GROMACS .gro file of C-alpha atoms in nm:
model
  317
    1MET     CA    1   0.322  -2.395  -2.055
    2PRO     CA    2   0.577  -2.316  -1.779
    3ARG     CA    3   0.547  -2.524  -1.466
    4LEU     CA    4   0.537  -2.214  -1.246
    5SER     CA    5   0.473  -1.840  -1.272
    6VAL     CA    6   0.632  -1.632  -0.995
    7ILE     CA    7   0.474  -1.288  -0.961
    8ILE     CA    8   0.662  -1.000  -0.793
    9PRO     CA    9   0.509  -0.656  -0.732
   10VAL     CA   10   0.790  -0.400  -0.710
   11TYR     CA   11   0.773  -0.064  -0.533
   12ASN     CA   12   1.084   0.121  -0.403
   13ALA     CA   13   1.285  -0.199  -0.360
   14GLU     CA   14   1.629  -0.101  -0.489
   15GLU     CA   15   1.800  -0.204  -0.163
   16THR     CA   16   1.665  -0.559  -0.170
   17ILE     CA   17   1.569  -0.640  -0.530
   18LEU     CA   18   1.900  -0.802  -0.631
   19ARG     CA   19   1.893  -1.048  -0.341
   20CYS     CA   20   1.537  -1.138  -0.436
   21ILE     CA   21   1.617  -1.180  -0.806
   22ASP     CA   22   1.937  -1.378  -0.745
   23SER     CA   23   1.735  -1.628  -0.542
   24LEU     CA   24   1.517  -1.680  -0.853
   25LEU     CA   25   1.808  -1.701  -1.096
   26ASN     CA   26   1.949  -1.978  -0.877
   27GLN     CA   27   1.629  -2.186  -0.865
   28THR     CA   28   1.672  -2.555  -0.944
   29LEU     CA   29   1.331  -2.550  -1.116
   30GLN     CA   30   1.420  -2.479  -1.476
   31ASP     CA   31   1.083  -2.439  -1.649
   32MET     CA   32   0.944  -2.127  -1.482
   33GLU     CA   33   0.861  -1.766  -1.561
   34VAL     CA   34   0.901  -1.456  -1.345
   35ILE     CA   35   0.656  -1.170  -1.391
   36VAL     CA   36   0.776  -0.840  -1.245
   37VAL     CA   37   0.507  -0.574  -1.201
   38ASP     CA   38   0.629  -0.216  -1.160
   39ASP     CA   39   0.397  -0.032  -0.920
   40HIS     CA   40   0.547   0.311  -0.990
   41GLY     CA   41   0.800   0.355  -0.712
   42GLN     CA   42   1.030   0.657  -0.696
   43ASP     CA   43   1.359   0.467  -0.715
   44ASP     CA   44   1.549   0.268  -0.980
   45SER     CA   45   1.438  -0.083  -0.875
   46ILE     CA   46   1.330  -0.194  -1.223
   47LYS     CA   47   1.634  -0.049  -1.399
   48ILE     CA   48   1.867  -0.214  -1.146
   49LEU     CA   49   1.689  -0.547  -1.197
   50GLN     CA   50   1.697  -0.527  -1.577
   51ASN     CA   51   2.068  -0.434  -1.584
   52HIS     CA   52   2.142  -0.723  -1.347
   53ILE     CA   53   1.981  -0.991  -1.565
   54ALA     CA   54   2.081  -0.844  -1.904
   55GLU     CA   55   2.367  -1.089  -1.962
   56HIS     CA   56   2.235  -1.379  -1.754
   57PRO     CA   57   2.153  -1.712  -1.926
   58ARG     CA   58   1.809  -1.712  -1.763
   59LYS     CA   59   1.714  -1.356  -1.859
   60ASN     CA   60   1.438  -1.478  -2.091
   61MET     CA   61   1.233  -1.619  -1.805
   62PHE     CA   62   1.159  -1.261  -1.692
   63ARG     CA   63   0.856  -1.068  -1.818
   64PHE     CA   64   0.767  -0.711  -1.720
   65ALA     CA   65   0.445  -0.517  -1.668
   66LYS     CA   66   0.325  -0.194  -1.503
   67THR     CA   67   0.023  -0.079  -1.310
   68ALA     CA   68  -0.145   0.228  -1.458
   69VAL     CA   69  -0.073   0.422  -1.138
   70ASN     CA   70   0.058   0.324  -0.796
   71SER     CA   71  -0.213   0.082  -0.684
   72GLY     CA   72  -0.067  -0.137  -0.409
   73PRO     CA   73   0.030  -0.505  -0.413
   74GLY     CA   74  -0.317  -0.648  -0.481
   75PRO     CA   75  -0.385  -0.484  -0.820
   76ALA     CA   76  -0.018  -0.535  -0.916
   77ARG     CA   77  -0.048  -0.909  -0.850
   78ASN     CA   78  -0.373  -0.918  -1.051
   79ILE     CA   79  -0.185  -0.784  -1.352
   80GLY     CA   80   0.072  -1.059  -1.302
   81LEU     CA   81  -0.203  -1.320  -1.284
   82GLN     CA   82  -0.354  -1.195  -1.611
   83MET     CA   83  -0.018  -1.251  -1.780
   84ALA     CA   84   0.069  -1.579  -1.607
   85GLN     CA   85   0.096  -1.895  -1.816
   86GLY     CA   86   0.226  -2.140  -1.555
   87GLU     CA   87   0.057  -2.454  -1.433
   88TYR     CA   88   0.099  -2.310  -1.083
   89ALA     CA   89   0.138  -1.952  -0.959
   90ALA     CA   90   0.344  -1.820  -0.670
   91PHE     CA   91   0.399  -1.477  -0.518
   92LEU     CA   92   0.727  -1.334  -0.395
   93ASP     CA   93   0.773  -0.997  -0.225
   94SER     CA   94   1.063  -0.789  -0.352
   95ASP     CA   95   1.226  -0.757  -0.008
   96ASP     CA   96   1.220  -1.135   0.051
   97TRP     CA   97   1.410  -1.428  -0.102
   98VAL     CA   98   1.378  -1.803  -0.136
   99GLU     CA   99   1.603  -2.107  -0.103
  100ASN     CA  100   1.741  -2.242  -0.432
  101GLU     CA  101   1.531  -2.559  -0.422
  102MET     CA  102   1.208  -2.406  -0.292
  103TYR     CA  103   1.002  -2.396  -0.611
  104SER     CA  104   1.125  -2.729  -0.750
  105THR     CA  105   1.043  -2.895  -0.416
  106LEU     CA  106   0.698  -2.736  -0.400
  107TYR     CA  107   0.618  -2.819  -0.761
  108GLU     CA  108   0.734  -3.183  -0.742
  109THR     CA  109   0.541  -3.235  -0.418
  110ALA     CA  110   0.229  -3.075  -0.564
  111ILE     CA  111   0.245  -3.303  -0.869
  112GLN     CA  112   0.301  -3.608  -0.648
  113HIS     CA  113  -0.019  -3.538  -0.453
  114SER     CA  114  -0.223  -3.372  -0.732
  115ALA     CA  115  -0.235  -3.072  -0.498
  116ASP     CA  116  -0.423  -2.751  -0.571
  117LEU     CA  117  -0.220  -2.590  -0.293
  118CYS     CA  118   0.129  -2.680  -0.175
  119TYR     CA  119   0.320  -2.493   0.094
  120CYS     CA  120   0.638  -2.497   0.302
  121ARG     CA  121   0.765  -2.312   0.610
  122ALA     CA  122   0.906  -1.961   0.633
  123ILE     CA  123   1.192  -1.796   0.819
  124LEU     CA  124   1.138  -1.452   0.970
  125GLU     CA  125   1.445  -1.234   0.914
  126ASN     CA  126   1.503  -0.923   1.124
  127PRO     CA  127   1.816  -0.760   0.974
  128LYS     CA  128   1.832  -0.474   1.223
  129LYS     CA  129   1.846  -0.712   1.517
  130ASN     CA  130   2.039  -0.977   1.323
  131LYS     CA  131   1.788  -1.240   1.428
  132GLN     CA  132   1.581  -1.505   1.256
  133ARG     CA  133   1.322  -1.762   1.360
  134ILE     CA  134   1.095  -2.017   1.200
  135LEU     CA  135   0.738  -1.895   1.165
  136SER     CA  136   0.492  -2.140   1.314
  137ASN     CA  137   0.208  -2.269   1.100
  138ILE     CA  138  -0.039  -2.554   1.084
  139SER     CA  139   0.071  -2.887   0.935
  140VAL     CA  140  -0.154  -3.104   0.724
  141LYS     CA  141  -0.128  -3.452   0.578
  142SER     CA  142  -0.065  -3.429   0.205
  143GLY     CA  143  -0.341  -3.563  -0.016
  144ARG     CA  144  -0.716  -3.523  -0.019
  145PHE     CA  145  -0.838  -3.203   0.147
  146SER     CA  146  -1.140  -3.347   0.330
  147ASP     CA  147  -1.410  -3.124   0.478
  148GLU     CA  148  -1.295  -3.210   0.829
  149THR     CA  149  -0.934  -3.124   0.750
  150LYS     CA  150  -1.036  -2.807   0.567
  151ARG     CA  151  -1.244  -2.685   0.861
  152HIS     CA  152  -0.950  -2.741   1.095
  153PHE     CA  153  -0.719  -2.568   0.849
  154LEU     CA  154  -0.946  -2.264   0.808
  155SER     CA  155  -0.963  -2.229   1.186
  156ASN     CA  156  -0.587  -2.246   1.242
  157PHE     CA  157  -0.386  -2.142   0.935
  158ARG     CA  158  -0.144  -1.850   0.939
  159SER     CA  159  -0.170  -1.590   0.666
  160TYR     CA  160   0.167  -1.651   0.499
  161PHE     CA  161   0.035  -1.670   0.145
  162TRP     CA  162   0.380  -1.632  -0.016
  163ILE     CA  163   0.485  -1.983   0.104
  164TYR     CA  164   0.228  -2.144  -0.129
  165ILE     CA  165   0.209  -2.239  -0.491
  166PHE     CA  166  -0.147  -2.224  -0.628
  167ARG     CA  167  -0.292  -2.428  -0.913
  168ARG     CA  168  -0.368  -2.159  -1.169
  169GLU     CA  169  -0.664  -2.348  -1.315
  170ILE     CA  170  -0.843  -2.312  -0.978
  171ILE     CA  171  -0.773  -1.938  -0.975
  172SER     CA  172  -0.910  -1.891  -1.327
  173LYS     CA  173  -1.206  -2.127  -1.295
  174HIS     CA  174  -1.335  -1.965  -0.976
  175ASP     CA  175  -1.246  -1.604  -1.064
  176ILE     CA  176  -1.012  -1.553  -0.768
  177THR     CA  177  -0.840  -1.214  -0.771
  178PHE     CA  178  -0.687  -0.982  -0.515
  179PRO     CA  179  -0.914  -0.704  -0.383
  180GLU     CA  180  -0.796  -0.345  -0.425
  181GLU     CA  181  -0.765  -0.284  -0.051
  182ARG     CA  182  -0.410  -0.232   0.076
  183ALA     CA  183  -0.460  -0.459   0.376
  184ALA     CA  184  -0.565  -0.824   0.407
  185GLU     CA  185  -0.571  -0.867   0.029
  186ASP     CA  186  -0.336  -1.164   0.064
  187ILE     CA  187  -0.554  -1.337   0.328
  188TYR     CA  188  -0.856  -1.290   0.102
  189PHE     CA  189  -0.678  -1.455  -0.192
  190LEU     CA  190  -0.539  -1.742   0.016
  191THR     CA  191  -0.873  -1.817   0.185
  192CYS     CA  192  -1.059  -1.827  -0.147
  193ASN     CA  193  -0.809  -2.083  -0.275
  194ILE     CA  194  -0.838  -2.288   0.043
  195LEU     CA  195  -1.217  -2.300   0.003
  196HIS     CA  196  -1.192  -2.441  -0.349
  197ALA     CA  197  -0.893  -2.676  -0.305
  198GLU     CA  198  -0.964  -3.049  -0.326
  199ASN     CA  199  -0.608  -3.167  -0.258
  200ILE     CA  200  -0.330  -3.007  -0.054
  201ALA     CA  201   0.036  -3.079   0.022
  202CYS     CA  202   0.269  -2.961   0.296
  203ILE     CA  203   0.649  -2.961   0.327
  204ASN     CA  204   0.784  -2.922   0.679
  205LYS     CA  205   1.093  -2.735   0.569
  206ALA     CA  206   1.158  -2.360   0.590
  207MET     CA  207   1.248  -2.230   0.244
  208TYR     CA  208   1.098  -1.880   0.223
  209HIS     CA  209   1.285  -1.590   0.389
  210TYR     CA  210   1.043  -1.320   0.502
  211THR     CA  211   1.209  -0.989   0.592
  212TYR     CA  212   1.059  -0.783   0.872
  213ASP     CA  213   1.065  -0.416   0.777
  214ALA     CA  214   0.911  -0.167   1.021
  215ASN     CA  215   0.875   0.082   0.732
  216SER     CA  216   0.685  -0.151   0.500
  217LEU     CA  217   0.322  -0.095   0.405
  218SER     CA  218   0.197  -0.359   0.647
  219HIS     CA  219   0.393  -0.222   0.946
  220SER     CA  220   0.389   0.156   0.891
  221LYS     CA  221   0.136   0.368   1.079
  222ASN     CA  222  -0.188   0.432   0.897
  223GLU     CA  223  -0.496   0.559   1.079
  224LYS     CA  224  -0.731   0.424   0.810
  225ARG     CA  225  -0.584   0.076   0.751
  226TYR     CA  226  -0.847  -0.081   0.973
  227LEU     CA  227  -1.111   0.025   0.719
  228ASP     CA  228  -0.929  -0.165   0.444
  229LYS     CA  229  -0.913  -0.474   0.665
  230LEU     CA  230  -1.285  -0.468   0.734
  231SER     CA  231  -1.363  -0.406   0.368
  232ALA     CA  232  -1.142  -0.692   0.244
  233PHE     CA  233  -1.302  -0.940   0.485
  234ARG     CA  234  -1.653  -0.826   0.394
  235LYS     CA  235  -1.560  -0.908   0.036
  236LEU     CA  236  -1.432  -1.249   0.147
  237LEU     CA  237  -1.767  -1.336   0.303
  238ASP     CA  238  -1.948  -1.201  -0.004
  239TYR     CA  239  -1.727  -1.417  -0.227
  240ALA     CA  240  -1.809  -1.727  -0.021
  241LYS     CA  241  -2.180  -1.651  -0.045
  242THR     CA  242  -2.165  -1.592  -0.421
  243HIS     CA  243  -1.988  -1.926  -0.471
  244ASN     CA  244  -2.226  -2.116  -0.238
  245LEU     CA  245  -1.956  -2.188   0.019
  246TYR     CA  246  -2.065  -1.961   0.302
  247GLU     CA  247  -2.321  -2.186   0.471
  248LYS     CA  248  -2.096  -2.489   0.441
  249TYR     CA  249  -1.805  -2.316   0.616
  250ARG     CA  250  -1.996  -2.045   0.799
  251GLN     CA  251  -1.853  -2.110   1.145
  252GLU     CA  252  -1.495  -2.110   1.015
  253LEU     CA  253  -1.545  -1.802   0.795
  254GLU     CA  254  -1.704  -1.602   1.075
  255TYR     CA  255  -1.419  -1.708   1.302
  256ILE     CA  256  -1.173  -1.577   1.043
  257TYR     CA  257  -1.370  -1.250   1.035
  258PHE     CA  258  -1.366  -1.232   1.415
  259LYS     CA  259  -0.989  -1.289   1.443
  260LYS     CA  260  -0.847  -1.124   1.135
  261ALA     CA  261  -1.103  -0.849   1.071
  262TYR     CA  262  -1.273  -0.742   1.395
  263LEU     CA  263  -0.989  -0.802   1.645
  264THR     CA  264  -0.712  -0.695   1.409
  265ALA     CA  265  -0.900  -0.384   1.294
  266THR     CA  266  -0.958  -0.284   1.657
  267ILE     CA  267  -0.592  -0.333   1.747
  268ASN     CA  268  -0.475  -0.151   1.431
  269TYR     CA  269  -0.695   0.146   1.504
  270VAL     CA  270  -0.584   0.177   1.868
  271LYS     CA  271  -0.215   0.144   1.777
  272ASN     CA  272  -0.223   0.387   1.486
  273VAL     CA  273  -0.402   0.688   1.633
  274LYS     CA  274  -0.283   0.916   1.911
  275HIS     CA  275  -0.624   0.947   2.072
  276PRO     CA  276  -0.856   0.653   1.990
  277LYS     CA  277  -1.223   0.745   1.984
  278ILE     CA  278  -1.485   0.532   2.154
  279LYS     CA  279  -1.720   0.613   1.868
  280VAL     CA  280  -1.493   0.442   1.614
  281LEU     CA  281  -1.443   0.137   1.837
  282ARG     CA  282  -1.819   0.108   1.868
  283GLU     CA  283  -1.858   0.134   1.491
  284ILE     CA  284  -1.611  -0.152   1.443
  285TYR     CA  285  -1.795  -0.358   1.703
  286HIS     CA  286  -2.136  -0.288   1.552
  287GLU     CA  287  -2.008  -0.394   1.210
  288PHE     CA  288  -1.895  -0.721   1.366
  289LEU     CA  289  -2.241  -0.768   1.519
  290GLU     CA  290  -2.408  -0.703   1.184
  291THR     CA  291  -2.172  -0.942   1.005
  292CYS     CA  292  -2.185  -1.219   1.266
  293PRO     CA  293  -2.519  -1.173   1.451
  294ASP     CA  294  -2.511  -1.528   1.588
  295TYR     CA  295  -2.150  -1.518   1.704
  296THR     CA  296  -2.245  -1.626   2.059
  297LYS     CA  297  -2.342  -1.966   1.917
  298SER     CA  298  -1.998  -2.017   1.766
  299LYS     CA  299  -1.773  -2.245   1.972
  300LEU     CA  300  -1.468  -2.114   1.788
  301ILE     CA  301  -1.541  -1.749   1.865
  302SER     CA  302  -1.652  -1.806   2.223
  303SER     CA  303  -1.342  -2.012   2.308
  304THR     CA  304  -1.112  -1.745   2.164
  305SER     CA  305  -1.302  -1.472   2.348
  306ARG     CA  306  -1.252  -1.654   2.677
  307LEU     CA  307  -0.882  -1.696   2.602
  308ILE     CA  308  -0.842  -1.325   2.528
  309ALA     CA  309  -1.032  -1.231   2.842
  310ALA     CA  310  -0.812  -1.461   3.050
  311LYS     CA  311  -0.498  -1.294   2.915
  312LEU     CA  312  -0.629  -0.939   2.957
  313PHE     CA  313  -0.805  -0.990   3.290
  314PRO     CA  314  -0.640  -1.291   3.461
  315ARG     CA  315  -0.776  -1.204   3.805
  316PHE     CA  316  -1.134  -1.237   3.688
  317SER     CA  317  -1.108  -1.540   3.459
   0.00000   0.00000   0.00000
C-alpha cells in the first residue's frame, strides 16, 4: 500500500501541467502514487505529461484514467478515489504545484498525531500581476479533534481542500464522494471529512501554490453556477442527516449553508447576470428560509448578518 495517493483531474492544462508534474517528481516522499484523470479536454495535456515522464525514474508512480465524457472535477476525482490504494489521499489541481517536501511533511505529521486530516498553508499566486500572498486559514492544535474544537473549526475554516491529506479509510468507511455539481463540490467533500475526523494535525507552513486564473471554471462567468452551489450544500445537509451528524452540528452546518450557499449563491447570481431579477433573489432567499427555518435563533448567523449590515450600511448600524 502506498503511503499517499495524489489525484489530479486534467482538463485543458497544457500550459501548466509540466510545472505541476515536476513538483510531484521532486517530492521527498518516495512511496506515493499519482492518479491522473483525463476529463476530455481539447488540448494535448495528457500526451505532454506522458512524454515528459517517459524516461523518468519515477514514471511508474503514475497511473492514468478517463471520465466517460467531460464531467467536471468532482466526478473525475471520484474516479481517482476508486483507483486509489494509498493510506492517505490528496488532491492537486493541474494548474497548481507543491513544494518538494509538502507531502512527506504532511504524511509524517499525520502519522505522528494519528490524524485523519492533516493540512498546511497555501500561497496564492497571481502570475498576471506577478504577486503572491499567504492565504489565511484557521489554526488548530494537532491531536484529538474534540467536539468543541470541531465546532470552532466548522465555523471558521477556509475551503482550501487541496492543502489537506485525507485518511482514505475514513473516506471509504463513510462513503464520502464528490457530488456531480461543478461548484462547491470540494467544500462538500472537505466538510464531510471534517465531520467524521477524530484526530487532526496542522502545519503552519505554506507549501501549496494555488494559481489564480480568471478563466478557470470557478472564476469564469456562469449565470447558473449559483444553482450548483445551492444543490451541493443541500446534499451536504442531507449527508449529515443520513449519517446522524446533523443535529449534533446543526448550528455549524446551517452557518456553513448561510455563508457558503445562500450568501455566495446570491453574490454569484448578481455578479454573473447583466440584469439580476428580483424573482430569482427571492427564490434563493426562500430556499434559505426553508433550509434554515430557525436561523434567527443561531448566534453564528445573526452575528454574521449584523457584520454584513454594518459593512453595507455603516450609517445605520
